[in-house]
XYZ file of C-alpha atoms in Angstrom:
663
model
C 89.573 94.142 163.354
C 91.461 96.613 161.167
C 91.053 96.208 157.448
C 94.308 94.831 156.037
C 95.904 91.581 154.894
C 99.158 89.734 155.185
C 101.323 90.231 152.124
C 103.141 87.108 150.915
C 100.599 85.028 152.816
C 101.226 81.323 152.327
C 104.340 81.865 150.173
C 106.490 83.695 152.705
C 109.030 86.483 152.356
C 111.612 83.890 151.361
C 110.320 84.018 147.789
C 111.514 87.595 147.302
C 115.111 86.852 146.190
C 113.947 84.468 143.462
C 111.028 86.722 142.583
C 113.243 89.791 142.107
C 115.844 87.767 140.213
C 113.210 86.607 137.721
C 111.758 90.109 137.517
C 115.132 91.690 136.728
C 115.909 88.970 134.198
C 112.559 89.572 132.478
C 113.103 93.315 132.379
C 116.628 92.739 131.090
C 115.368 90.601 128.214
C 112.709 93.237 127.502
C 115.315 96.016 127.456
C 117.593 93.935 125.226
C 114.665 93.320 122.851
C 114.238 97.048 122.364
C 117.983 97.749 122.283
C 118.488 95.336 119.384
C 116.124 97.470 117.274
C 118.066 100.670 117.872
C 120.600 100.081 115.034
C 117.720 99.780 112.565
C 116.352 103.180 113.596
C 119.827 104.668 113.336
C 120.047 103.579 109.688
C 117.878 106.596 109.004
C 118.980 110.186 108.639
C 119.344 112.357 111.771
C 116.389 114.422 112.933
C 115.903 116.476 116.086
C 112.640 115.490 117.715
C 113.555 116.380 121.295
C 113.285 120.153 121.059
C 110.506 122.001 122.969
C 110.465 119.272 125.581
C 107.779 120.860 127.749
C 105.362 120.940 124.827
C 106.275 117.406 123.858
C 105.809 116.231 127.453
C 102.316 117.734 127.514
C 101.405 115.865 124.315
C 102.863 112.673 125.772
C 100.950 112.907 129.065
C 97.653 113.888 127.446
C 97.669 111.115 124.879
C 99.266 108.368 126.951
C 97.247 108.680 130.133
C 94.199 110.426 128.691
C 94.076 108.091 125.649
C 92.799 111.111 123.684
C 93.697 109.929 120.186
C 92.775 106.326 120.971
C 89.226 107.291 121.975
C 88.483 109.148 118.740
C 86.956 105.928 117.380
C 84.284 105.445 120.048
C 83.639 101.713 120.510
C 87.028 99.980 120.125
C 88.802 103.148 121.257
C 86.847 103.344 124.510
C 87.362 99.632 125.111
C 91.099 100.011 124.596
C 91.216 103.039 126.899
C 89.266 101.244 129.655
C 91.590 98.265 129.396
C 94.632 100.533 129.554
C 93.348 102.392 132.602
C 92.337 99.155 134.320
C 95.686 97.502 133.687
C 97.508 100.684 134.735
C 95.642 100.764 138.058
C 96.474 97.096 138.653
C 100.133 97.833 137.938
C 100.098 100.774 140.355
C 98.433 98.533 142.967
C 101.163 95.916 142.521
C 103.812 98.604 143.009
C 102.145 99.764 146.241
C 102.135 96.199 147.580
C 105.809 95.852 146.666
C 106.727 99.167 148.312
C 105.087 98.213 151.606
C 106.139 94.568 151.698
C 109.766 94.999 150.642
C 110.685 98.544 151.673
C 108.579 100.597 154.063
C 107.518 97.709 156.341
C 110.880 95.887 156.803
C 112.922 99.108 156.875
C 110.671 101.544 158.745
C 107.843 99.390 160.157
C 105.492 101.544 158.067
C 102.299 99.941 156.730
C 99.904 102.062 154.689
C 97.733 99.305 153.190
C 95.278 99.294 156.065
C 92.060 100.852 157.273
C 90.024 103.020 154.907
C 92.911 103.358 152.462
C 93.066 99.577 152.155
C 89.306 99.365 151.572
C 89.503 101.962 148.820
C 92.556 100.172 147.445
C 90.574 96.898 147.202
C 87.534 98.542 145.594
C 89.605 100.327 142.939
C 91.737 97.300 142.043
C 88.797 94.900 141.887
C 86.830 97.303 139.701
C 89.894 97.846 137.499
C 90.456 94.107 137.118
C 86.839 93.412 136.187
C 86.828 96.302 133.709
C 90.059 95.008 132.154
C 88.631 91.481 131.795
C 85.378 92.690 130.228
C 87.109 95.028 127.770
C 89.638 92.351 126.856
C 86.757 89.984 126.094
C 85.092 92.713 124.014
C 88.281 93.403 122.079
C 88.796 89.679 121.578
C 85.273 89.226 120.199
C 85.856 92.115 117.789
C 89.183 90.737 116.570
C 88.500 86.993 116.444
C 84.736 86.628 115.966
C 83.261 89.778 114.444
C 86.497 90.906 112.829
C 86.018 94.070 110.727
C 87.107 93.889 107.112
C 90.787 94.685 106.710
C 91.792 94.012 110.317
C 94.780 91.682 110.029
C 95.162 89.077 112.769
C 98.524 87.384 113.361
C 99.795 84.736 115.761
C 100.848 87.247 118.384
C 97.293 88.584 118.601
C 96.126 85.202 119.904
C 99.050 84.971 122.325
C 98.600 88.524 123.643
C 94.848 88.290 124.191
C 95.040 84.889 125.862
C 98.019 85.824 128.026
C 96.486 89.067 129.272
C 93.154 87.416 129.971
C 94.757 84.563 131.917
C 96.914 87.004 133.918
C 93.822 88.960 134.939
C 91.746 85.880 135.780
C 94.514 84.183 137.767
C 94.985 87.383 139.739
C 91.409 87.089 140.990
C 91.892 83.342 141.541
C 94.925 83.959 143.793
C 92.958 86.516 145.742
C 89.879 84.277 145.992
C 91.756 81.234 147.322
C 93.465 83.393 149.946
C 90.099 84.842 150.977
C 88.584 81.350 151.277
C 91.156 80.566 153.974
C 91.598 83.930 155.720
C 88.486 86.096 155.267
C 85.372 84.335 154.002
C 84.339 83.132 157.466
C 86.785 84.989 159.732
C 86.011 88.447 158.384
C 83.135 88.293 155.865
C 82.614 92.058 156.035
C 86.130 92.638 154.667
C 85.735 89.925 152.025
C 82.877 91.845 150.398
C 85.300 94.594 149.325
C 87.196 92.049 147.207
C 84.166 91.451 144.993
C 86.260 90.248 142.071
C 87.785 87.374 144.006
C 84.704 86.641 146.112
C 83.121 84.162 143.655
C 86.368 82.174 143.628
C 86.428 82.213 147.441
C 82.923 80.744 147.555
C 83.918 78.156 144.963
C 86.901 77.062 147.073
C 84.949 77.117 150.363
C 84.728 73.737 152.050
C 87.799 72.268 150.354
C 90.518 70.850 152.587
C 92.706 73.729 153.910
C 95.922 72.006 152.823
C 94.536 71.679 149.318
C 93.530 75.351 149.379
C 97.023 76.391 150.431
C 98.650 74.190 147.778
C 96.323 75.635 145.127
C 97.162 79.156 146.302
C 100.928 78.579 146.070
C 100.583 77.084 142.581
C 98.354 79.908 141.355
C 100.600 82.544 142.938
C 103.676 81.307 141.074
C 101.711 80.648 137.885
C 100.341 84.204 137.942
C 103.782 85.632 138.648
C 105.478 83.663 135.848
C 102.751 84.714 133.404
C 103.400 88.337 134.336
C 107.124 87.854 133.726
C 106.375 86.194 130.384
C 104.299 89.236 129.468
C 107.274 91.523 130.154
C 109.586 89.317 128.070
C 107.200 89.245 125.102
C 106.717 93.022 124.865
C 109.516 93.895 122.388
C 108.958 90.776 120.257
C 105.215 91.188 119.591
C 102.678 93.920 118.925
C 102.906 94.616 122.642
C 105.909 96.778 121.791
C 103.465 99.612 121.111
C 103.046 99.893 124.908
C 106.360 101.756 124.795
C 106.854 102.789 121.174
C 103.501 104.548 120.782
C 103.801 106.759 123.884
C 107.383 107.578 122.868
C 106.075 108.574 119.445
C 103.969 111.249 121.143
C 107.248 112.764 122.320
C 108.615 112.553 118.778
C 105.605 114.190 117.104
C 106.148 116.795 114.397
C 105.588 120.201 116.019
C 105.724 122.089 112.736
C 102.475 123.349 111.161
C 100.361 120.477 109.905
C 101.374 119.288 106.475
C 104.872 120.769 106.657
C 107.293 119.341 104.095
C 111.072 119.555 104.183
C 112.281 122.103 101.658
C 115.191 120.655 99.692
C 118.292 122.776 99.288
C 118.603 122.533 95.528
C 121.822 124.579 95.627
C 123.631 121.887 97.642
C 126.138 120.546 95.120
C 127.214 117.747 97.435
C 123.803 116.142 97.247
C 123.644 113.271 94.762
C 120.086 112.012 95.200
C 116.680 113.415 96.033
C 113.741 111.715 97.675
C 113.709 108.210 99.105
C 114.283 104.875 97.405
C 115.942 103.050 100.314
C 115.034 103.107 103.998
C 118.428 104.603 104.893
C 117.346 107.752 103.029
C 114.389 108.214 105.384
C 114.868 109.894 108.758
C 115.030 107.604 111.798
C 111.513 108.765 112.714
C 110.020 107.314 109.536
C 111.574 103.942 110.381
C 110.545 104.180 114.025
C 106.932 104.792 112.965
C 106.735 101.169 111.838
C 107.292 100.021 115.434
C 104.820 102.556 116.809
C 102.078 101.319 114.474
C 99.308 99.385 116.265
C 97.922 97.922 112.996
C 94.510 99.241 114.070
C 93.701 100.100 110.414
C 92.053 103.405 111.280
C 94.188 105.150 108.638
C 93.138 102.586 106.071
C 89.460 102.971 106.956
C 89.663 106.759 106.504
C 91.726 106.722 103.317
C 89.562 107.860 100.345
C 91.823 106.020 97.913
C 91.422 102.723 99.786
C 87.672 103.252 100.160
C 87.270 103.632 96.386
C 89.207 100.562 95.332
C 92.755 101.891 94.986
C 95.655 99.757 96.255
C 96.806 102.399 98.747
C 96.614 101.397 102.404
C 98.468 103.932 104.583
C 98.837 101.252 107.244
C 100.461 98.863 104.793
C 102.884 101.541 103.568
C 104.086 102.085 107.144
C 104.389 98.350 107.686
C 106.308 97.905 104.428
C 108.834 100.510 105.559
C 109.300 98.370 108.681
C 109.523 95.135 106.704
C 112.309 96.554 104.561
C 114.130 98.261 107.435
C 114.093 95.259 109.762
C 114.263 92.509 107.141
C 115.893 93.636 103.899
C 117.489 97.085 104.310
C 118.984 97.073 100.807
C 115.642 96.456 99.071
C 114.243 99.231 96.866
C 111.400 100.683 98.894
C 109.620 102.222 95.890
C 109.446 98.818 94.219
C 108.213 97.272 97.462
C 105.413 99.804 97.923
C 104.683 100.040 94.145
C 103.975 103.068 91.992
C 100.212 102.589 91.860
C 100.138 102.900 95.652
C 102.326 106.005 95.721
C 100.426 107.866 92.999
C 97.004 107.041 94.521
C 97.502 109.311 97.550
C 95.532 112.579 97.594
C 97.581 113.915 100.558
C 94.295 114.597 102.380
C 95.845 113.776 105.804
C 92.794 111.785 106.902
C 95.199 108.980 107.842
C 97.340 111.154 110.096
C 94.376 112.927 111.671
C 92.877 109.668 112.923
C 96.130 107.837 113.739
C 96.335 107.161 117.511
C 100.127 106.785 117.326
C 101.121 110.104 115.638
C 102.545 108.264 112.629
C 103.516 110.425 109.642
C 102.100 108.657 106.601
C 101.886 111.416 104.000
C 105.504 112.596 104.023
C 106.702 109.019 103.540
C 104.722 108.869 100.318
C 105.842 112.344 99.231
C 109.510 111.468 99.745
C 109.148 108.379 97.554
C 107.312 110.480 94.960
C 110.253 112.892 95.002
C 112.532 110.028 94.066
C 110.277 109.066 91.160
C 109.888 112.629 89.891
C 113.377 114.052 90.444
C 115.549 110.969 89.935
C 113.559 108.980 87.376
C 111.342 111.591 85.734
C 108.202 109.544 86.416
C 104.642 110.831 86.878
C 101.240 109.104 87.166
C 100.506 109.415 83.434
C 101.161 111.256 80.198
C 98.488 113.813 81.047
C 100.437 114.754 84.190
C 103.690 114.938 82.277
C 102.028 117.307 79.808
C 100.668 119.458 82.641
C 104.124 119.650 84.228
C 105.575 120.773 80.899
C 102.870 123.449 80.678
C 103.774 124.651 84.155
C 107.378 125.085 83.096
C 106.555 127.015 79.934
C 103.380 128.946 80.774
C 103.088 128.812 84.576
C 99.758 126.930 84.477
C 98.685 123.346 83.717
C 96.467 124.286 80.764
C 99.208 125.559 78.493
C 97.490 128.945 78.059
C 99.692 131.972 77.513
C 100.459 133.988 80.686
C 99.075 137.139 79.029
C 95.573 135.651 79.305
C 95.814 135.039 83.038
C 93.820 138.145 83.938
C 91.212 138.008 81.148
C 88.541 136.863 83.603
C 88.468 140.362 85.158
C 86.840 142.110 82.198
C 84.251 144.607 83.450
C 85.550 144.562 87.022
C 87.288 147.403 88.821
C 90.478 145.604 89.795
C 93.980 146.955 90.163
C 96.840 145.184 88.443
C 100.149 145.293 90.274
C 102.685 147.220 88.277
C 100.142 149.426 86.501
C 100.196 152.172 89.126
C 96.912 151.581 90.979
C 96.999 151.037 94.733
C 95.044 148.228 96.366
C 94.088 147.031 99.856
C 94.657 143.317 99.371
C 96.308 141.230 96.703
C 94.064 138.486 95.346
C 96.239 135.489 94.455
C 93.872 134.021 91.906
C 95.416 130.625 91.173
C 95.369 128.643 87.949
C 91.827 127.291 87.988
C 90.144 130.584 88.867
C 92.266 132.240 86.170
C 91.627 129.847 83.287
C 88.831 127.362 84.090
C 85.464 128.812 83.035
C 83.540 127.448 86.035
C 86.083 128.763 88.528
C 86.463 132.104 86.757
C 82.934 132.803 87.974
C 84.171 132.329 91.546
C 86.967 134.853 90.979
C 84.521 137.393 89.589
C 82.053 136.801 92.421
C 84.716 137.227 95.081
C 85.920 140.436 93.428
C 82.362 141.855 93.374
C 81.912 140.997 97.070
C 85.122 142.837 97.944
C 83.976 145.852 95.907
C 80.665 145.843 97.795
C 82.608 145.936 101.048
C 84.671 148.899 99.844
C 87.861 146.889 99.486
C 90.147 147.602 96.571
C 91.480 144.331 95.177
C 94.693 143.953 93.222
C 95.986 141.031 91.167
C 99.343 140.135 89.655
C 97.802 139.403 86.255
C 100.254 137.899 83.791
C 103.027 138.036 86.405
C 101.304 135.411 88.564
C 102.284 131.775 88.043
C 101.017 128.619 89.709
C 101.796 128.514 93.423
C 103.566 125.204 92.727
C 101.531 123.049 95.100
C 100.400 120.352 92.620
C 103.970 119.933 91.342
C 105.348 119.715 94.861
C 102.823 117.085 95.938
C 103.693 115.070 92.838
C 107.330 115.103 93.940
C 108.643 117.778 91.555
C 110.346 119.975 94.145
C 112.474 121.642 91.500
C 109.479 122.991 89.567
C 107.716 123.972 92.799
C 110.650 126.061 93.990
C 111.032 127.675 90.582
C 107.387 128.786 90.628
C 107.436 129.731 94.313
C 110.531 131.901 94.016
C 109.073 133.672 90.998
C 105.850 134.483 92.874
C 107.722 135.561 95.993
C 110.048 137.831 94.044
C 107.092 139.406 92.256
C 105.047 140.020 95.423
C 108.028 141.319 97.356
C 108.821 143.630 94.467
C 105.377 145.203 94.864
C 105.729 145.209 98.665
C 102.572 143.145 99.126
C 101.480 143.010 102.783
C 98.199 141.118 102.591
C 97.189 138.250 100.295
C 93.770 136.606 99.969
C 93.109 133.514 97.916
C 90.024 131.489 97.038
C 92.071 128.284 96.749
C 92.938 126.310 99.920
C 95.925 124.800 98.113
C 97.315 128.243 97.291
C 96.451 129.358 100.829
C 98.331 126.495 102.467
C 101.312 126.908 100.147
C 101.665 130.684 100.440
C 100.885 130.822 104.161
C 103.153 127.957 105.213
C 105.430 126.480 102.551
C 106.601 129.836 101.195
C 107.870 130.781 104.661
C 110.842 128.470 104.109
C 111.716 130.576 101.079
C 111.492 133.940 102.822
C 107.895 135.021 102.133
C 106.472 137.046 105.039
C 103.206 138.661 103.875
C 99.960 137.826 105.684
C 97.903 135.234 103.792
C 94.215 134.492 104.322
C 91.608 132.227 102.747
C 88.464 133.923 101.525
C 86.202 131.972 103.914
C 87.668 133.666 107.004
C 87.983 136.934 105.058
C 84.252 136.920 104.251
C 83.381 135.822 107.774
C 85.154 138.868 109.177
C 83.586 141.241 106.642
C 80.125 140.024 107.648
C 80.930 140.212 111.373
C 82.197 143.800 110.927
C 79.005 144.804 109.151
C 80.768 145.621 105.864
C 78.490 143.414 103.773
C 74.768 144.026 103.611
C 73.617 140.424 103.551
C 69.903 139.756 102.999
C 69.382 136.172 104.202
C 67.549 133.853 101.838
C 66.566 130.276 102.586
C 68.987 127.686 101.229
C 68.834 123.973 101.942
C 72.402 122.777 101.432
C 75.202 120.559 102.603
C 78.760 121.784 103.038
C 82.038 120.111 102.081
C 85.093 120.678 104.253
C 87.998 120.719 101.812
C 91.054 118.879 103.126
C 93.485 121.767 102.774
C 91.206 124.208 104.583
C 89.964 121.784 107.223
C 92.483 119.156 108.231
C 95.480 121.256 107.186
C 94.358 124.637 108.536
C 91.629 123.742 111.086
C 89.135 126.156 109.517
C 85.677 124.679 110.071
C 83.554 127.300 111.808
C 84.107 130.387 109.608
C 82.493 129.087 106.386
C 79.562 127.720 108.369
C 79.065 131.116 109.999
C 79.023 132.696 106.549
C 76.373 130.243 105.376
C 74.367 130.838 108.530
C 74.480 134.599 107.920
C 73.219 133.933 104.389
C 70.179 132.079 105.740
C 71.395 128.623 104.791
C 70.347 125.468 106.588
C 73.198 122.926 106.504
C 72.479 119.210 106.394
C 75.832 117.820 107.480
C 77.213 114.756 105.745
C 78.196 111.755 107.855
C 81.816 112.551 107.079
C 82.348 116.213 107.853
C 84.795 118.555 109.576
C 88.007 116.672 110.479
C 86.413 113.420 109.243
C 85.583 114.920 105.842
C 86.041 112.757 102.740
C 88.409 114.063 100.064
C 87.164 115.242 96.652
C 90.022 113.341 94.993
C 91.869 116.364 93.614
C 94.614 116.817 96.200
C 98.184 115.588 95.970
C 98.368 116.646 92.335
C 95.569 114.207 91.485
C 93.619 117.107 89.957
C 95.965 116.696 86.966
C 95.708 112.895 86.721
C 93.123 110.525 85.330
C 91.580 108.191 87.916
C 92.168 104.813 86.292
C 91.848 102.431 89.262
C 88.676 101.798 91.246
C 85.745 104.199 91.396
C 86.033 107.976 91.332
C 86.584 109.543 94.726
C 84.511 112.533 93.625
C 81.552 110.267 92.851
C 81.795 108.709 96.301
C 81.742 112.163 97.911
C 78.860 113.375 95.744
C 76.967 110.271 96.820
C 77.465 111.268 100.457
C 76.230 114.775 99.695
C 73.174 113.498 97.801
C 72.356 111.176 100.704
C 71.636 114.222 102.892
C 68.709 115.131 100.636
C 70.045 118.683 100.193
C 69.799 119.934 96.594
C 72.950 122.084 96.855
C 76.514 121.200 97.818
C 78.582 124.220 98.861
C 82.350 124.098 98.214
C 85.224 126.448 99.016
C 87.973 125.130 96.720
C 88.489 125.234 92.929
C 89.771 121.648 92.922
C 86.701 120.467 94.846
C 84.383 122.460 92.574
C 85.958 120.938 89.478
C 85.983 117.392 90.846
C 82.374 117.644 92.028
C 81.128 119.016 88.705
C 82.751 116.023 87.019
C 81.496 113.602 89.682
C 77.902 114.771 89.251
C 78.106 114.074 85.511
C 79.939 110.746 85.617
C 77.998 109.497 88.642
C 74.549 110.320 87.269
C 73.633 112.871 89.971
C 72.486 115.679 87.615
C 68.881 115.591 88.814
C 69.759 115.243 92.492
C 72.304 117.887 93.413
C 74.263 120.876 92.121
C 77.456 122.517 93.362
C 77.871 126.145 94.338
C 80.897 127.971 95.632
C 80.597 129.884 98.902
C 81.253 133.176 97.078
C 78.261 132.510 94.830
C 76.011 131.977 97.837
C 77.164 135.251 99.392
C 76.925 137.292 96.185
C 73.328 136.188 95.582
C 72.391 137.801 98.894
C 74.005 141.193 98.326
C 72.234 144.266 96.995
C 74.293 144.907 93.877
C 73.291 146.562 90.605
C 72.323 143.929 88.067
């Protein structure tokens, strides 16, 4: 007997008109549910997120069907992916049954669900159904019994989990009752391939055939109506992410990571800056609220949230949705609150882990722009004073520009404008120029370059802050003033190559300045040193060093530079004890987003939390690559009581100690 089965057994082909009517009605309600949200998205400002369609399609396919971003958190992510794949296979199986029963068989007498293909079909669908049931139970246990802290559970979570579980179970029940009548005794060999429904078939064995048939008809319709209910509920519950999240992969920002819109400050028609109402956001920022799964991964990774600040990136996204879909005229800044907005370090940990490609950071930055440019607000008086110092002296310390190059005493450095030629321009930055601890880094880097035969030049008193702290605090006006001054100066000296020891300067010069016409090559010193060592230009004598290494946010998550500094340490003879949170999962020092200028008044210090992670490795030395990180860690060691446990060194210090230099 050929392996196959009768489709519509016991219910008959006469059910198809009603079945398709209900199916189309359900899909119509589902489509209407999504359509009614369209006007809310369109409240936002226009934005083209359908360019480079081939690239966007690749991102969509990889993340939707590969569940790449979902699986980055292993246990719940893998469970979710297995459920998705199982449910997808069941859906494909249902489509194949429909195609044969209602199209190829009646129109062309073509049946493909038979023989070996049918056996494989049964194995795959039964395995998929069992996997979906088990993962749904696992996800349910996590959400309702062992719920992690911060995971919010609403009414639709109960409805969704129960509905999906009952749909899956009744599917096996329908199959099992049919098998009890048609296969269990007549063709037991075939019944074994339907191993998911087989227990139900045995349970129904021996019951009166009329009762079996009546039970089958009831279960068939019950299962079908549950499936239609599932379709109807999609746009009205969290199930909407089945469509909104994959679509958000198409809408992802293809610009370099961390890109910020550069405001045209010369536009006289513009009356406001930043965002106070949802209509001032782009449609994508509003749409993100519907794409959010409320999985809280962003919240779990947020250093501000983890140290007792009120900032939850997930809640910010949800609040944008609450205002957009519930009270569009409400002031969004007041809804989110200032303490939340100023707590962000712009580390991008939230966006890196988000499985839905939601853009958290720029939402916060746009609201900060409103506070800074429209209301003149900053996190505290100390920040206001620093901003005033930037305007007058080009640095946050209020030190005269003439002293910007004083750190170079005794070094053979060229100063642009004084006639000497140089190979690379060292953009020093404010902290390496004026902060005593970071001045040592500048001197060390300069000595390393000299040892490699590289002539280094600096701008000296003509250099001003790159503008990054001001920009991240929302002060776009001051940022552009500083940026244009630096660009004009470097272009005036025809600078072709820039190296910086600050990841914030690196990110700003290499990416943000492009919007303002800057074209010179920009490199961070970690990759610069890595290449010098690889080319044999530095005579490194390895010495043992037991250390741990901190991936700064603006070098790691923003620029994807993880390997180069580790290669440098390896060449120096260092043994790295990695922290639990490293590479793209690294924990912020607390100095990003302009927070380097602000007092940390709420919760515990982020720097102390990170120093604690470093000390937990048992390594006596923490190696940093950023002046903000170095400063924050020096403070965190003192305030956290880690003086006897760990010290901080900059990567340039580690390298210099292993070079044969006079003195």
